[in-house]
C-alpha cells in the first residue's frame, strides 16, 4: 500500500462504460456444491430409475401426464411460499387461501358464471387480498409472520367452510376443468404449463429485479437492509402478496382438477409445499435457496408419492416415508450450510 | 508483583489446531505459574481465543500437550475443564440478560442445587450467590434482579465472582483462570473495578489474561506471551519490556511513524461553505444540543466514553436515529426523514459490528456491495430490473482497488477474513461517492495489514472532498486520523481538540477530557464553537 493519492472512488458511470460491460453475463456463476446442488438431482434420478424398474406403468404416458398435473399444482403453491421462506418468514395460510378460492370458484360456477378468465381473476384477487392482509399485519403490525398467518389460516378456512357449509360442491363445466386437466401440449396437463409460466415469472422477479435481491437480503440480515436505506416493510408485504396469489391459483387448479371444491381442498398444500421447499434445499433460516431448487423438491415429492402408489404402498406407509425424506433433506441442507462458515 | 513458582500450573506445549485447510495454531507454547498473571497478546486471528477454547475444553486440539499440575489433560467439555480446575471469564459477558442474577451465577451447574423433591433448590442457589458476591467484594446487589438491569461493571463482577465461587463449590483449591478482556471498556470506574478484580484473582489463582491494550498488559501482568499468526513468537518478563517491543513482536515489524498516514493529512480548507452542518440536535434520550460543522475533506473524530452520546451523534448524522430536536444539513440542504432520505442526500454509514448490522454474511460479495445502490444505480427505477453486469463491474473494481482477498466476487462474505469483510462493507458505501461518510469503529476486528489499507482509503476519500465522521474507541487511531476531535461527555459536546498533522494531542489528555471530573489538561483546548 502506498500513501499516494490516486482517485480510488470513481463514479459508477466512470466505471461502467458501454463497451466495458457485458450486460448479458450471467449473474450467478456459483460454484457447484455437491451436497446442495447435486444431491437432490441424484435423488430424483434414483427415484425415477427405481420406480420404472419396480412398476411397469410408472413410465407410461398416462402416468407421466398425471405426474405433470400433480407436480404443477404443488409447484404453483410452493413458488410464493419459497420467496417467503427465503426472506426468513413463513406463510401458514396457503392451504386456507386455496380452500377459500376453490369454494368461491365452485360457488360462482354453480351460480352460472363459468368463465376460465374470470376464475383466474377470482383466484388472483382472493390470494392477493389475503396476502396483503398477511403482509400488513406482519410488516406494519409487527406481528411475526408465523402468528399473523396462523390467524389468517384459521380465519379464511372458517370462511371457506362457511361458504361450502361443510359439504362438497361439484361442477362439470369443461372450460374450467380444462384449466387444470386439459392438454394444450399433448401429455402435459395445463396445470403444469401454468406452473411453468408462473415459475418463470417468479424466477425473474427473484433473480433479475432489485426486489428479488432485497428478498434474499431480508432473509440474510434484515438490519443490514434497513441500514442500507431500503424499506423492508414493502418487501415483506410484496412477498406475502405473491405467496397469496400462487396459493390462490393452486386452489383454483386443484378445484378444476377434481371438478369439486370441498372441506379438504388444499388441506395438504401447506405441509407438502414446505416439504418440497426444504427437500429442494432452501433453508428455513432464510437468505439461501430459491424457486429453482423448489422445482426439484416438488418433482422428488411428486415422483415419490406417485411411485409409491404405483407399487401399491399403503397410504400410511407413504406418510411415514415422506416424513423421513423431509428430515433427511433438512439435515443435508444444514450440513451444506455449515460448510460456508469458515473459522 | 508476585513471582512464578518453579513448577508451572498449566503448561501448553506445541499445540496444533486446524480448521479444514486453515492452520489456526501451528504449535504454540504457553505456561502459567501459581499466583502469576500471564498476559497473552496478539492481533486478531493470531490464535488467542483458539488456545483459550482448547484449554477450557470448548475445542479439541490436533496434537501437542496440555499439562495441568504435572498431569496430562484433554478436557472435552467446558464442564470437564471446570472439574479439573480451569475456568474462564468470557470476553462478552456470559450471562443471560433475561435471567435473574442468581439464576446466572451457577448456570450449567444446577445439579449441585437439588431440593428434597429433586427439583431446583432456588433458595440454596440465591444464598450461594449472595455468599459468592460477598466473597468477591460485591455488596448491595439484589440477586433476584434481572441481569440485564446491571451495569457492565456489575456484570463483570458477577462473571468473576461465579468463577471463584464455582471453584470453591467444586473443591478446586487454586483454579486456573483464563481471562478474556472485555472488548468494550474505557470507562474509568469500570476500568478500576476490573483491575481490582484481576488483582484479587491473582491472590487465589493462576491467571492467563488476554488483552489487546498494551498499557494495561504492562501494568497488570508478570510475564507476557505474544502470539502471531498461530505461533507463539515471544515470551518476555513484563519488567523491562515496553510497548514498542511488544508491538514489534505482534506485528512482526516496527510500527511506522506514518502508521495513521499523518503525512497524507491535509489542512482543512476553511474558505468554502461547510459540507455538513449539525444544528443543536438532541436524541435517543442521551444526546443534548450538539452542534457541529464539518468542511469538505475534513475528518472529525468523535471521542467519549461508552454511553456518552458520541455514537448517537454519529447515528443521528447517518439517519439511523431521528433527532428529537435540531437538524442536519448537507451542502446547505436540510436532511430529515427516513434512512433512505439520508442515503439519497449523500450520507453513507458504516456501522459497527459488521456481521450484525453491516453485511449479509450468507450473501455474496457482489450482492452485498450493490445492496445500498440498487434503487438508483444498478436497477431501473420502476420495475427494478437488475443491471447485473454494472454491479459486477463496479464490485470487481473495488475488490482489486481495495485489495480484497477472495476467490471470486460470488464468494459469500462469511468466507472472508474480518479485514476483507470490512473492506466489502466500506466499498458498498464508497461506490456511492458520499458527501458525508460516517464510520463507527471501522477497524474493529481488522488485522494490521487491512487497517493500514483502510487508513489509506480514508485519506483518499477525504482528499476527494468527502467529509468524514469517525467514531472510535481506539484513541490512537482517532487521534492519528482526525483533523479535529470532538469530545462528547454526558450527552453534550464538551470540548473540541485540534489534531492537525504535526500537532496531535496526547492520548492521556484526551482521556482526561472524556472523563468528567478528571484533572484539566495542559494541552490547548478550544471550547465548543457555536453555529451561527
mmCIF file of C-alpha atoms in Angstrom, chain B residues 173-415:
data_model
loop_
_atom_site.group_PDB
_atom_site.id
_atom_site.type_symbol
_atom_site.label_atom_id
_atom_site.label_comp_id
_atom_site.label_asym_id
_atom_site.label_seq_id
_atom_site.Cartn_x
_atom_site.Cartn_y
_atom_site.Cartn_z
ATOM 1 C CA UNK B 173 -8.392 -25.037 45.794
ATOM 2 C CA UNK B 174 -6.492 -22.861 43.373
ATOM 3 C CA UNK B 175 -8.106 -22.531 39.965
ATOM 4 C CA UNK B 176 -6.505 -21.631 36.663
ATOM 5 C CA UNK B 177 -8.495 -18.686 35.314
ATOM 6 C CA UNK B 178 -8.476 -17.750 31.646
ATOM 7 C CA UNK B 179 -9.439 -14.127 31.446
ATOM 8 C CA UNK B 180 -10.614 -12.720 28.147
ATOM 9 C CA UNK B 181 -10.617 -8.968 28.438
ATOM 10 C CA UNK B 182 -13.948 -7.358 27.645
ATOM 11 C CA UNK B 183 -13.838 -5.521 24.333
ATOM 12 C CA UNK B 184 -15.904 -2.558 25.412
ATOM 13 C CA UNK B 185 -14.236 -0.767 28.253
ATOM 14 C CA UNK B 186 -12.606 2.559 28.877
ATOM 15 C CA UNK B 187 -14.989 3.953 31.407
ATOM 16 C CA UNK B 188 -12.724 4.753 34.327
ATOM 17 C CA UNK B 189 -14.879 3.324 37.098
ATOM 18 C CA UNK B 190 -15.348 0.153 35.097
ATOM 19 C CA UNK B 191 -11.634 0.012 34.450
ATOM 20 C CA UNK B 192 -10.684 0.433 38.109
ATOM 21 C CA UNK B 193 -13.192 -2.184 39.158
ATOM 22 C CA UNK B 194 -11.804 -4.570 36.588
ATOM 23 C CA UNK B 195 -8.200 -4.108 37.652
ATOM 24 C CA UNK B 196 -9.216 -4.559 41.288
ATOM 25 C CA UNK B 197 -10.926 -7.843 40.427
ATOM 26 C CA UNK B 198 -7.908 -9.009 38.482
ATOM 27 C CA UNK B 199 -5.711 -8.149 41.441
ATOM 28 C CA UNK B 200 -7.997 -10.121 43.750
ATOM 29 C CA UNK B 201 -7.810 -13.131 41.418
ATOM 30 C CA UNK B 202 -4.036 -13.054 41.454
ATOM 31 C CA UNK B 203 -4.061 -13.974 45.117
ATOM 32 C CA UNK B 204 -6.078 -17.152 44.648
ATOM 33 C CA UNK B 205 -5.389 -18.388 41.153
ATOM 34 C CA UNK B 206 -3.116 -18.718 38.170
ATOM 35 C CA UNK B 207 -4.330 -16.282 35.553
ATOM 36 C CA UNK B 208 -3.959 -16.031 31.791
ATOM 37 C CA UNK B 209 -5.070 -12.556 30.780
ATOM 38 C CA UNK B 210 -5.853 -11.822 27.147
ATOM 39 C CA UNK B 211 -5.918 -8.201 26.090
ATOM 40 C CA UNK B 212 -5.176 -6.006 23.128
ATOM 41 C CA UNK B 213 -4.483 -2.951 25.280
ATOM 42 C CA UNK B 214 -0.766 -2.933 25.770
ATOM 43 C CA UNK B 215 -0.510 -0.355 28.592
ATOM 44 C CA UNK B 216 -2.957 -2.427 30.635
ATOM 45 C CA UNK B 217 -0.993 -5.617 29.984
ATOM 46 C CA UNK B 218 2.242 -3.950 31.035
ATOM 47 C CA UNK B 219 0.592 -2.664 34.169
ATOM 48 C CA UNK B 220 -1.044 -5.878 35.378
ATOM 49 C CA UNK B 221 0.977 -8.902 34.322
ATOM 50 C CA UNK B 222 4.115 -10.705 35.475
ATOM 51 C CA UNK B 223 5.017 -12.228 32.150
ATOM 52 C CA UNK B 224 3.835 -11.743 28.586
ATOM 53 C CA UNK B 225 3.423 -14.242 25.761
ATOM 54 C CA UNK B 226 2.951 -12.966 22.226
ATOM 55 C CA UNK B 227 1.072 -14.852 19.504
ATOM 56 C CA UNK B 228 1.373 -14.072 15.821
ATOM 57 C CA UNK B 229 -0.355 -15.961 13.018
ATOM 58 C CA UNK B 230 -0.900 -19.072 15.116
ATOM 59 C CA UNK B 231 2.593 -19.207 16.601
ATOM 60 C CA UNK B 232 3.984 -18.078 19.923
ATOM 61 C CA UNK B 233 6.656 -15.646 18.823
ATOM 62 C CA UNK B 234 7.851 -14.342 22.170
ATOM 63 C CA UNK B 235 7.836 -14.847 25.929
ATOM 64 C CA UNK B 236 9.002 -11.870 27.997
ATOM 65 C CA UNK B 237 9.052 -10.932 31.644
ATOM 66 C CA UNK B 238 6.891 -7.831 31.934
ATOM 67 C CA UNK B 239 9.594 -5.920 33.733
ATOM 68 C CA UNK B 240 11.949 -4.378 31.230
ATOM 69 C CA UNK B 241 9.556 -4.779 28.300
ATOM 70 C CA UNK B 242 7.948 -1.820 26.596
ATOM 71 C CA UNK B 243 5.084 -1.195 24.205
ATOM 72 C CA UNK B 244 7.316 -0.774 21.181
ATOM 73 C CA UNK B 245 8.908 -4.171 21.750
ATOM 74 C CA UNK B 246 5.521 -5.869 22.160
ATOM 75 C CA UNK B 247 4.174 -4.188 19.085
ATOM 76 C CA UNK B 248 7.149 -5.301 17.057
ATOM 77 C CA UNK B 249 6.559 -8.900 18.186
ATOM 78 C CA UNK B 250 2.821 -8.765 17.432
ATOM 79 C CA UNK B 251 3.080 -7.227 14.010
ATOM 80 C CA UNK B 252 6.454 -8.631 13.023
ATOM 81 C CA UNK B 253 7.936 -5.250 12.269
ATOM 82 C CA UNK B 254 8.289 -1.832 13.773
ATOM 83 C CA UNK B 255 5.223 0.355 13.602
ATOM 84 C CA UNK B 256 5.988 3.132 11.186
ATOM 85 C CA UNK B 257 5.889 6.765 12.113
ATOM 86 C CA UNK B 258 3.346 7.206 9.395
ATOM 87 C CA UNK B 259 1.000 4.425 10.623
ATOM 88 C CA UNK B 260 -2.090 6.611 10.513
ATOM 89 C CA UNK B 261 -0.938 8.255 7.286
ATOM 90 C CA UNK B 262 -0.414 11.543 9.074
ATOM 91 C CA UNK B 263 1.828 12.663 6.222
ATOM 92 C CA UNK B 264 -1.156 12.472 3.896
ATOM 93 C CA UNK B 265 -3.356 14.502 6.205
ATOM 94 C CA UNK B 266 -4.342 17.740 4.538
ATOM 95 C CA UNK B 267 -5.086 21.009 6.149
ATOM 96 C CA UNK B 268 -8.748 21.797 6.163
ATOM 97 C CA UNK B 269 -9.987 24.265 3.607
ATOM 98 C CA UNK B 270 -11.982 26.788 5.569
ATOM 99 C CA UNK B 271 -12.902 29.352 2.942
ATOM 100 C CA UNK B 272 -15.639 27.161 1.458
ATOM 101 C CA UNK B 273 -19.102 26.539 2.903
ATOM 102 C CA UNK B 274 -19.227 23.571 5.279
ATOM 103 C CA UNK B 275 -20.283 20.246 3.785
ATOM 104 C CA UNK B 276 -22.054 19.069 6.914
ATOM 105 C CA UNK B 277 -23.818 21.227 9.474
ATOM 106 C CA UNK B 278 -25.353 19.762 12.616
ATOM 107 C CA UNK B 279 -27.580 22.270 14.399
ATOM 108 C CA UNK B 280 -28.244 21.659 18.099
ATOM 109 C CA UNK B 281 -29.519 18.101 17.742
ATOM 110 C CA UNK B 282 -30.788 16.037 20.647
ATOM 111 C CA UNK B 283 -31.856 12.426 20.581
ATOM 112 C CA UNK B 284 -32.130 8.912 21.931
ATOM 113 C CA UNK B 285 -32.522 10.286 25.440
ATOM 114 C CA UNK B 286 -28.766 10.751 25.615
ATOM 115 C CA UNK B 287 -27.517 13.455 23.334
ATOM 116 C CA UNK B 288 -28.410 17.061 24.043
ATOM 117 C CA UNK B 289 -27.988 20.136 21.947
ATOM 118 C CA UNK B 290 -24.991 19.086 19.863
ATOM 119 C CA UNK B 291 -23.758 21.383 17.106
ATOM 120 C CA UNK B 292 -21.015 20.727 14.612
ATOM 121 C CA UNK B 293 -19.683 21.963 11.277
ATOM 122 C CA UNK B 294 -17.509 19.867 9.029
ATOM 123 C CA UNK B 295 -15.650 21.156 5.971
ATOM 124 C CA UNK B 296 -15.183 19.205 2.758
ATOM 125 C CA UNK B 297 -12.266 16.821 3.138
ATOM 126 C CA UNK B 298 -12.165 17.122 6.893
ATOM 127 C CA UNK B 299 -12.001 14.099 9.191
ATOM 128 C CA UNK B 300 -13.714 14.772 12.504
ATOM 129 C CA UNK B 301 -13.268 12.241 15.278
ATOM 130 C CA UNK B 302 -15.948 11.769 17.932
ATOM 131 C CA UNK B 303 -14.492 10.774 21.292
ATOM 132 C CA UNK B 304 -16.245 9.856 24.507
ATOM 133 C CA UNK B 305 -16.808 7.041 26.937
ATOM 134 C CA UNK B 306 -19.391 4.320 26.306
ATOM 135 C CA UNK B 307 -22.835 5.861 26.752
ATOM 136 C CA UNK B 308 -21.571 9.427 26.436
ATOM 137 C CA UNK B 309 -23.644 10.013 23.321
ATOM 138 C CA UNK B 310 -20.816 10.081 20.765
ATOM 139 C CA UNK B 311 -22.253 7.064 18.960
ATOM 140 C CA UNK B 312 -25.732 8.599 18.983
ATOM 141 C CA UNK B 313 -24.355 11.748 17.365
ATOM 142 C CA UNK B 314 -22.922 9.612 14.570
ATOM 143 C CA UNK B 315 -26.215 7.759 14.245
ATOM 144 C CA UNK B 316 -28.211 10.973 14.043
ATOM 145 C CA UNK B 317 -25.995 12.297 11.240
ATOM 146 C CA UNK B 318 -26.345 8.936 9.476
ATOM 147 C CA UNK B 319 -30.133 8.944 9.898
ATOM 148 C CA UNK B 320 -30.284 5.761 11.978
ATOM 149 C CA UNK B 321 -31.616 7.681 14.960
ATOM 150 C CA UNK B 322 -34.084 10.504 14.436
ATOM 151 C CA UNK B 323 -33.267 13.610 16.438
ATOM 152 C CA UNK B 324 -35.967 14.853 18.789
ATOM 153 C CA UNK B 325 -34.878 18.398 18.018
ATOM 154 C CA UNK B 326 -32.350 20.200 15.856
ATOM 155 C CA UNK B 327 -31.446 19.465 12.263
ATOM 156 C CA UNK B 328 -28.777 18.103 9.970
ATOM 157 C CA UNK B 329 -27.777 19.867 6.745
ATOM 158 C CA UNK B 330 -25.660 18.543 3.913
ATOM 159 C CA UNK B 331 -24.394 21.111 1.407
ATOM 160 C CA UNK B 332 -26.829 23.597 2.887
ATOM 161 C CA UNK B 333 -29.896 21.392 2.408
ATOM 162 C CA UNK B 334 -31.756 20.007 5.395
ATOM 163 C CA UNK B 335 -31.870 16.212 5.576
ATOM 164 C CA UNK B 336 -34.694 14.618 7.509
ATOM 165 C CA UNK B 337 -36.934 11.621 7.381
ATOM 166 C CA UNK B 338 -36.011 8.037 6.725
ATOM 167 C CA UNK B 339 -32.603 6.486 6.394
ATOM 168 C CA UNK B 340 -33.346 6.228 2.693
ATOM 169 C CA UNK B 341 -33.575 10.023 2.528
ATOM 170 C CA UNK B 342 -30.196 10.331 4.214
ATOM 171 C CA UNK B 343 -28.691 7.902 1.725
ATOM 172 C CA UNK B 344 -30.206 9.911 -1.105
ATOM 173 C CA UNK B 345 -28.738 13.106 0.342
ATOM 174 C CA UNK B 346 -25.242 11.700 0.013
ATOM 175 C CA UNK B 347 -24.678 10.363 3.525
ATOM 176 C CA UNK B 348 -23.128 6.932 3.970
ATOM 177 C CA UNK B 349 -22.943 4.983 7.212
ATOM 178 C CA UNK B 350 -20.537 2.188 8.062
ATOM 179 C CA UNK B 351 -21.988 0.717 11.260
ATOM 180 C CA UNK B 352 -20.060 -1.059 14.000
ATOM 181 C CA UNK B 353 -20.495 -4.819 14.275
ATOM 182 C CA UNK B 354 -20.380 -5.665 10.579
ATOM 183 C CA UNK B 355 -21.814 -9.171 10.977
ATOM 184 C CA UNK B 356 -24.930 -7.846 12.714
ATOM 185 C CA UNK B 357 -25.522 -4.526 11.001
ATOM 186 C CA UNK B 358 -23.136 -4.161 8.108
ATOM 187 C CA UNK B 359 -23.132 -7.218 5.902
ATOM 188 C CA UNK B 360 -25.314 -10.121 4.901
ATOM 189 C CA UNK B 361 -22.823 -12.851 5.573
ATOM 190 C CA UNK B 362 -24.723 -15.561 3.682
ATOM 191 C CA UNK B 363 -24.825 -13.425 0.550
ATOM 192 C CA UNK B 364 -22.041 -12.936 -1.993
ATOM 193 C CA UNK B 365 -19.601 -10.043 -2.133
ATOM 194 C CA UNK B 366 -21.258 -8.584 -5.223
ATOM 195 C CA UNK B 367 -24.734 -8.760 -3.678
ATOM 196 C CA UNK B 368 -23.513 -7.003 -0.545
ATOM 197 C CA UNK B 369 -21.708 -4.306 -2.482
ATOM 198 C CA UNK B 370 -24.727 -3.405 -4.591
ATOM 199 C CA UNK B 371 -27.331 -3.569 -1.835
ATOM 200 C CA UNK B 372 -27.387 0.126 -0.985
ATOM 201 C CA UNK B 373 -27.313 1.277 -4.611
ATOM 202 C CA UNK B 374 -29.813 -0.942 -6.391
ATOM 203 C CA UNK B 375 -32.545 1.658 -6.268
ATOM 204 C CA UNK B 376 -30.622 4.327 -8.139
ATOM 205 C CA UNK B 377 -27.509 2.920 -9.753
ATOM 206 C CA UNK B 378 -27.889 -0.746 -10.559
ATOM 207 C CA UNK B 379 -31.562 -1.186 -11.300
ATOM 208 C CA UNK B 380 -34.217 0.588 -13.293
ATOM 209 C CA UNK B 381 -36.447 2.802 -11.205
ATOM 210 C CA UNK B 382 -39.933 1.383 -11.593
ATOM 211 C CA UNK B 383 -39.812 -2.320 -12.304
ATOM 212 C CA UNK B 384 -36.407 -2.620 -10.718
ATOM 213 C CA UNK B 385 -34.783 -4.627 -13.480
ATOM 214 C CA UNK B 386 -31.418 -5.530 -12.217
ATOM 215 C CA UNK B 387 -28.390 -4.327 -14.173
ATOM 216 C CA UNK B 388 -26.302 -7.311 -13.197
ATOM 217 C CA UNK B 389 -23.282 -6.505 -15.330
ATOM 218 C CA UNK B 390 -22.817 -2.995 -13.931
ATOM 219 C CA UNK B 391 -22.791 -4.156 -10.349
ATOM 220 C CA UNK B 392 -20.271 -6.874 -11.184
ATOM 221 C CA UNK B 393 -18.008 -4.410 -12.951
ATOM 222 C CA UNK B 394 -18.083 -1.994 -10.050
ATOM 223 C CA UNK B 395 -17.538 -4.761 -7.498
ATOM 224 C CA UNK B 396 -14.575 -6.120 -9.437
ATOM 225 C CA UNK B 397 -13.046 -2.645 -9.418
ATOM 226 C CA UNK B 398 -13.315 -2.325 -5.659
ATOM 227 C CA UNK B 399 -12.118 -5.852 -4.971
ATOM 228 C CA UNK B 400 -8.988 -5.029 -6.932
ATOM 229 C CA UNK B 401 -8.536 -1.455 -5.705
ATOM 230 C CA UNK B 402 -9.047 -2.236 -2.010
ATOM 231 C CA UNK B 403 -7.059 -5.460 -2.223
ATOM 232 C CA UNK B 404 -9.904 -7.694 -1.042
ATOM 233 C CA UNK B 405 -8.521 -11.228 -0.939
ATOM 234 C CA UNK B 406 -11.099 -13.642 -2.351
ATOM 235 C CA UNK B 407 -11.510 -16.344 -4.958
ATOM 236 C CA UNK B 408 -14.376 -14.604 -6.640
ATOM 237 C CA UNK B 409 -16.892 -11.818 -6.152
ATOM 238 C CA UNK B 410 -19.542 -14.537 -5.895
ATOM 239 C CA UNK B 411 -17.981 -15.953 -2.730
ATOM 240 C CA UNK B 412 -20.114 -15.470 0.384
ATOM 241 C CA UNK B 413 -18.923 -12.759 2.772
ATOM 242 C CA UNK B 414 -18.738 -15.408 5.508
ATOM 243 C CA UNK B 415 -15.690 -16.857 3.734
#
